[in-house]
Amino acid sequence: MKFSSLLITCLLFLLLVMSTAHAQNEGELVVFAASSLTDAYESIADAFEAEYPGVNVLFNFGGSSTLATQLVQGAPADVFASANDNQMAIVVESNRITEPVHTFAKNRLVLIIPSDNPAEIHSLGELANPGVHLILAAPDVPVRAYTDIMLDRLANDTTYGEAYVQAVLNNIVSEEPNVRQVAAKIALGEADAGIVYLSDITPDIANDVIALPIPDTFNTIATYPIAILDDSTQPELANLFVDFVLSDSGQEILVEWGFASIRGDRSILVVDGEAMNPLALTIDDLRASFSSQTIEVNYIRDNEAIITAFTGVTLWDVLQSAQPNLDGNLINGSPSLNVVMTGIDGQQVAI
């Protein structure tokens, strides 16, 4: 009798634990996500909800800057997925996020034109032609920040220069609150060209636009961070969702929608552009292929002299190994001599 009572008690406890665990995997999860993630995240939500049948993922898609403002002002949410680190940092600085921030995807810029190409645009060069109607995202939208980096590189390139960039800026006829609106307006033929992410060329507009690649020399890698809000009402579900986005299944869905996965990329430094021998180097590659040096650095911090040392390989050695193309590619009859070095965090330097 005592054994029977103990068994029943244990079974009831087990059922209670199972019920509690199951309940933690049920409910609504509110995700604020950049508009460029719309299709990919809706597909991720379908797969996530299939794995956790009691879950309903609710999205608020918009420009990352708009979402960040809403979160800083107290909008309730469980997860924030931004299209750049700057907008995520704004939310972190507001003390709504102290959880780890994870990079979950990467993206690239692309120039799109209507399929009938009324302005006869075939490359970046024609964006400066008089009368071209150009649409970009608004200045506080992440894709515009990446676009401005591209324009800065063009301004510093002898083929294009500051006058070219100013002419391009003069051709802007609209600045949209998010990147999807840029893509939609070009697909509708409301302007001659726009700059969006590669992932924005979705099946519903693929037949209405032509994508023109932006050379690596000028392009930039967009990085997408994700984090859980400290005051999430569904912290367990939020963790499960973030883990799913970072998982092989989540990464495969992102790749299907045109994003670059963070999976399997162990290179900490990529050297390409005008390089005869492009490089993708891991830490082990750097150690094995290049001689390391230690340098002593003196600097002042808070009125105190600091002496420290750094050990690493020289940029010159890596650059020489990549074999810069000193003749350069001819763009509109002029040479471009930039080698692009990209770190594991997506930061780039054009040399």
XYZ file of C-alpha atoms in Angstrom:
351
model
C 0.000 0.000 0.000
C 2.806 2.361 0.871
C 4.604 1.405 -2.354
C 1.440 2.036 -4.354
C 0.963 5.469 -2.773
C 4.592 6.368 -3.431
C 4.306 5.254 -7.054
C 1.147 7.287 -7.572
C 2.787 10.329 -5.960
C 5.841 9.986 -8.227
C 3.672 9.604 -11.311
C 1.650 12.676 -10.383
C 4.870 14.642 -9.846
C 6.212 13.468 -13.212
C 2.990 14.454 -14.943
C 3.106 17.843 -13.228
C 6.680 18.420 -14.397
C 5.806 17.348 -17.938
C 2.758 19.593 -17.921
C 4.802 22.555 -16.682
C 7.521 21.970 -19.285
C 4.881 21.695 -22.002
C 3.217 24.893 -20.810
C 6.524 26.714 -21.084
C 6.547 25.811 -24.786
C 3.126 27.317 -25.387
C 1.869 30.855 -25.819
C 2.484 33.925 -27.950
C 5.970 35.153 -28.759
C 6.337 38.760 -29.939
C 9.263 39.310 -32.310
C 10.332 42.734 -33.591
C 12.234 42.132 -36.843
C 13.751 44.229 -39.630
C 11.562 44.437 -42.734
C 14.226 42.720 -44.854
C 13.643 39.604 -42.721
C 9.918 39.386 -43.495
C 9.829 36.340 -45.763
C 12.657 34.465 -44.078
C 11.263 34.975 -40.589
C 7.744 34.006 -41.601
C 9.196 30.740 -42.929
C 11.224 30.322 -39.738
C 8.072 30.908 -37.684
C 6.222 28.210 -39.638
C 8.997 25.710 -38.928
C 9.288 26.814 -35.295
C 5.547 26.522 -34.689
C 5.557 23.077 -36.305
C 8.219 21.998 -33.816
C 6.368 23.624 -30.893
C 2.644 23.248 -31.751
C 1.423 25.385 -28.852
C 3.413 28.455 -29.918
C 2.142 31.406 -31.946
C 4.840 33.792 -33.204
C 3.613 37.369 -33.679
C 5.775 39.687 -35.770
C 6.213 43.422 -35.898
C 8.183 44.054 -39.095
C 9.574 47.498 -39.872
C 12.665 49.577 -40.334
C 15.184 48.692 -37.634
C 15.411 52.319 -36.534
C 11.631 52.508 -36.120
C 11.598 49.267 -34.148
C 14.465 50.439 -31.943
C 12.591 53.661 -31.168
C 9.472 51.706 -30.257
C 11.453 49.431 -27.948
C 13.249 52.325 -26.264
C 9.845 53.891 -25.638
C 8.687 50.712 -23.906
C 6.878 48.692 -26.565
C 6.408 45.119 -25.279
C 8.416 42.472 -27.128
C 10.280 39.251 -26.495
C 12.911 39.252 -29.264
C 14.542 41.952 -31.404
C 16.225 41.105 -34.723
C 17.905 44.135 -36.313
C 19.501 44.707 -39.706
C 22.569 46.309 -38.161
C 24.464 46.619 -34.905
C 23.789 50.335 -34.443
C 20.054 49.969 -33.861
C 20.619 47.010 -31.563
C 23.100 49.128 -29.585
C 20.449 51.814 -29.089
C 18.150 49.286 -27.423
C 21.013 47.856 -25.369
C 21.930 51.354 -24.162
C 18.316 51.893 -23.074
C 18.814 48.983 -20.639
C 16.110 46.848 -22.222
C 18.653 44.274 -23.415
C 21.507 42.882 -21.362
C 21.252 39.344 -22.725
C 23.957 38.239 -25.169
C 23.570 39.643 -28.674
C 24.163 37.118 -31.460
C 24.930 37.712 -35.136
C 22.640 35.327 -37.021
C 22.928 36.287 -40.709
C 24.735 38.412 -43.263
C 23.617 40.181 -46.422
C 24.946 42.201 -49.350
C 23.819 45.274 -51.237
C 22.556 45.051 -54.799
C 21.415 47.652 -57.336
C 17.959 46.961 -58.764
C 16.212 48.505 -61.759
C 12.753 47.933 -63.301
C 12.702 45.048 -65.768
C 12.092 47.408 -68.709
C 15.055 49.575 -67.597
C 13.746 52.917 -68.942
C 16.841 54.845 -67.837
C 19.199 52.324 -69.491
C 21.182 51.705 -66.324
C 23.744 48.912 -66.598
C 26.162 49.688 -63.769
C 26.812 52.034 -60.855
C 28.217 54.602 -63.273
C 24.817 55.475 -64.771
C 23.344 56.386 -61.385
C 24.909 59.830 -61.787
C 23.339 60.480 -65.190
C 21.073 63.556 -65.316
C 17.403 62.716 -64.983
C 17.846 59.358 -63.267
C 15.253 58.810 -60.531
C 16.876 57.012 -57.601
C 15.154 55.668 -54.489
C 17.080 54.921 -51.309
C 16.064 54.110 -47.774
C 15.888 56.954 -45.249
C 19.152 57.964 -43.538
C 18.326 56.219 -40.247
C 17.538 52.853 -41.882
C 20.340 50.235 -41.753
C 20.418 49.594 -45.504
C 21.030 53.322 -45.996
C 23.938 53.209 -43.554
C 25.473 50.406 -45.604
C 24.705 52.359 -48.793
C 26.438 55.443 -47.398
C 29.535 53.339 -46.691
C 29.445 52.258 -50.325
C 29.091 55.873 -51.483
C 32.042 56.912 -49.314
C 34.166 54.262 -51.009
C 33.033 55.479 -54.411
C 33.874 59.064 -53.421
C 37.411 57.982 -52.529
C 37.885 56.027 -55.753
C 39.620 57.774 -58.640
C 37.201 56.255 -61.153
C 34.185 57.876 -59.524
C 35.087 60.549 -56.977
C 33.147 63.083 -54.946
C 31.504 64.746 -57.953
C 30.029 61.418 -59.020
C 28.627 60.757 -55.544
C 27.126 64.242 -55.335
C 25.426 63.700 -58.696
C 24.013 60.398 -57.415
C 22.683 62.082 -54.272
C 21.105 64.809 -56.405
C 19.150 62.099 -58.254
C 17.384 60.827 -55.116
C 13.633 61.322 -55.521
C 12.441 59.426 -52.442
C 13.788 58.094 -49.149
C 11.737 55.189 -47.818
C 11.208 54.167 -44.165
C 12.337 50.592 -44.848
C 14.141 48.606 -47.515
C 11.105 46.596 -48.623
C 9.374 49.783 -49.727
C 12.400 50.650 -51.866
C 12.191 47.239 -53.553
C 8.416 47.492 -54.012
C 8.572 50.910 -55.676
C 11.254 49.813 -58.126
C 9.214 46.698 -58.957
C 6.230 48.967 -59.688
C 8.368 51.147 -61.962
C 8.025 54.247 -59.793
C 11.734 55.057 -60.168
C 14.721 54.066 -62.284
C 16.906 52.432 -59.643
C 17.198 51.550 -55.981
C 19.676 49.933 -53.624
C 18.437 47.038 -51.508
C 19.722 43.808 -50.001
C 20.189 40.746 -52.175
C 17.556 38.988 -50.050
C 14.959 41.621 -50.996
C 14.668 40.187 -54.509
C 11.885 37.855 -53.444
C 9.819 35.637 -55.785
C 6.945 38.131 -55.855
C 9.104 40.834 -57.490
C 11.791 38.737 -59.205
C 10.176 39.105 -62.642
C 9.694 42.848 -62.225
C 13.273 43.876 -61.452
C 16.789 43.309 -62.738
C 19.578 42.947 -60.191
C 22.936 44.509 -61.002
C 25.816 43.380 -58.764
C 27.848 45.936 -56.842
C 31.596 45.198 -57.049
C 33.190 43.840 -53.884
C 35.490 46.846 -53.914
C 32.562 49.074 -52.983
C 30.009 46.674 -51.511
C 29.686 46.005 -47.813
C 28.526 43.090 -45.701
C 25.421 43.697 -43.618
C 25.344 41.877 -40.282
C 22.115 41.005 -38.496
C 22.067 40.750 -34.656
C 19.358 39.159 -32.512
C 18.714 39.394 -28.761
C 16.094 38.696 -26.099
C 14.445 41.589 -24.255
C 15.174 41.561 -20.518
C 11.496 42.052 -19.681
C 10.255 39.355 -22.050
C 7.125 37.668 -20.742
C 8.179 34.489 -22.541
C 11.910 34.096 -21.795
C 11.907 30.319 -22.325
C 10.164 30.606 -25.685
C 12.397 33.523 -26.651
C 15.476 31.408 -25.962
C 14.048 28.553 -28.001
C 13.314 30.906 -30.906
C 16.794 32.453 -30.907
C 18.348 28.995 -30.703
C 16.217 27.918 -33.668
C 17.321 30.915 -35.754
C 20.950 30.043 -34.998
C 20.434 26.319 -35.649
C 21.156 24.502 -38.901
C 17.425 24.497 -39.700
C 17.100 28.237 -39.167
C 20.246 28.986 -41.138
C 19.057 26.849 -44.057
C 15.838 28.864 -44.231
C 17.778 32.138 -44.193
C 19.976 30.916 -47.050
C 16.866 29.924 -49.036
C 15.733 33.554 -48.804
C 19.029 35.009 -50.024
C 20.907 35.625 -46.770
C 24.435 34.440 -46.057
C 24.655 31.925 -43.235
C 26.966 32.275 -40.255
C 27.300 28.480 -40.144
C 30.556 26.873 -41.163
C 32.338 30.192 -41.779
C 35.510 29.896 -39.738
C 37.465 32.487 -41.690
C 38.391 35.463 -39.546
C 39.806 37.445 -42.486
C 38.791 37.479 -46.157
C 40.902 39.337 -48.712
C 39.349 39.827 -52.153
C 38.513 42.569 -54.634
C 41.538 43.438 -56.794
C 43.501 40.428 -55.536
C 45.056 37.894 -57.892
C 45.120 35.361 -55.028
C 41.981 35.941 -52.888
C 42.344 34.678 -49.323
C 40.003 33.279 -46.677
C 42.113 32.857 -43.563
C 41.463 31.186 -40.228
C 43.528 31.850 -37.118
C 45.435 28.642 -37.831
C 46.154 29.863 -41.376
C 47.544 33.146 -40.076
C 49.768 31.369 -37.578
C 51.030 28.822 -40.096
C 51.565 31.081 -43.108
C 52.829 34.359 -41.657
C 55.529 35.403 -39.226
C 54.179 37.026 -36.096
C 55.587 40.179 -34.558
C 55.161 41.809 -31.178
C 54.961 45.580 -30.978
C 54.862 47.829 -27.933
C 52.272 50.597 -27.861
C 52.221 53.650 -25.589
C 49.073 55.709 -25.136
C 47.276 57.934 -22.639
C 44.018 56.892 -20.955
C 42.400 58.975 -18.217
C 45.612 61.013 -17.902
C 47.582 57.830 -17.257
C 50.360 56.532 -19.492
C 49.598 52.985 -20.635
C 52.208 50.649 -22.082
C 50.976 47.454 -23.699
C 52.034 44.975 -26.368
C 50.228 43.373 -29.302
C 51.267 40.237 -31.155
C 50.104 39.468 -34.681
C 50.950 39.400 -38.363
C 51.529 42.521 -40.443
C 48.916 43.795 -42.845
C 51.635 44.181 -45.474
C 52.491 40.474 -45.377
C 48.848 39.478 -45.816
C 48.375 42.005 -48.612
C 51.439 40.726 -50.463
C 50.209 37.146 -50.149
C 46.920 38.151 -51.788
C 48.923 39.435 -54.788
C 47.257 42.808 -55.475
C 46.321 43.335 -59.101
C 48.420 46.408 -59.800
C 46.890 46.831 -63.244
C 43.386 46.822 -61.798
C 40.105 46.165 -63.533
C 39.108 48.797 -66.015
C 35.845 50.468 -65.070
C 34.639 52.888 -67.734
C 38.203 52.940 -69.042
C 39.837 53.718 -65.696
C 41.585 51.380 -63.244
C 40.235 50.421 -59.809
C 42.993 49.416 -57.390
C 41.203 48.468 -54.178
C 41.809 45.270 -52.268
C 38.992 44.603 -49.775
C 39.752 43.039 -46.390
C 36.754 41.714 -44.440
C 36.935 40.639 -40.793
C 34.839 37.973 -39.112
C 32.548 40.700 -37.742
C 31.765 41.935 -41.261
C 33.830 45.122 -40.963
C 35.641 45.979 -44.188
C 38.612 48.067 -45.252
C 39.278 48.959 -48.889
C 42.979 49.439 -49.618
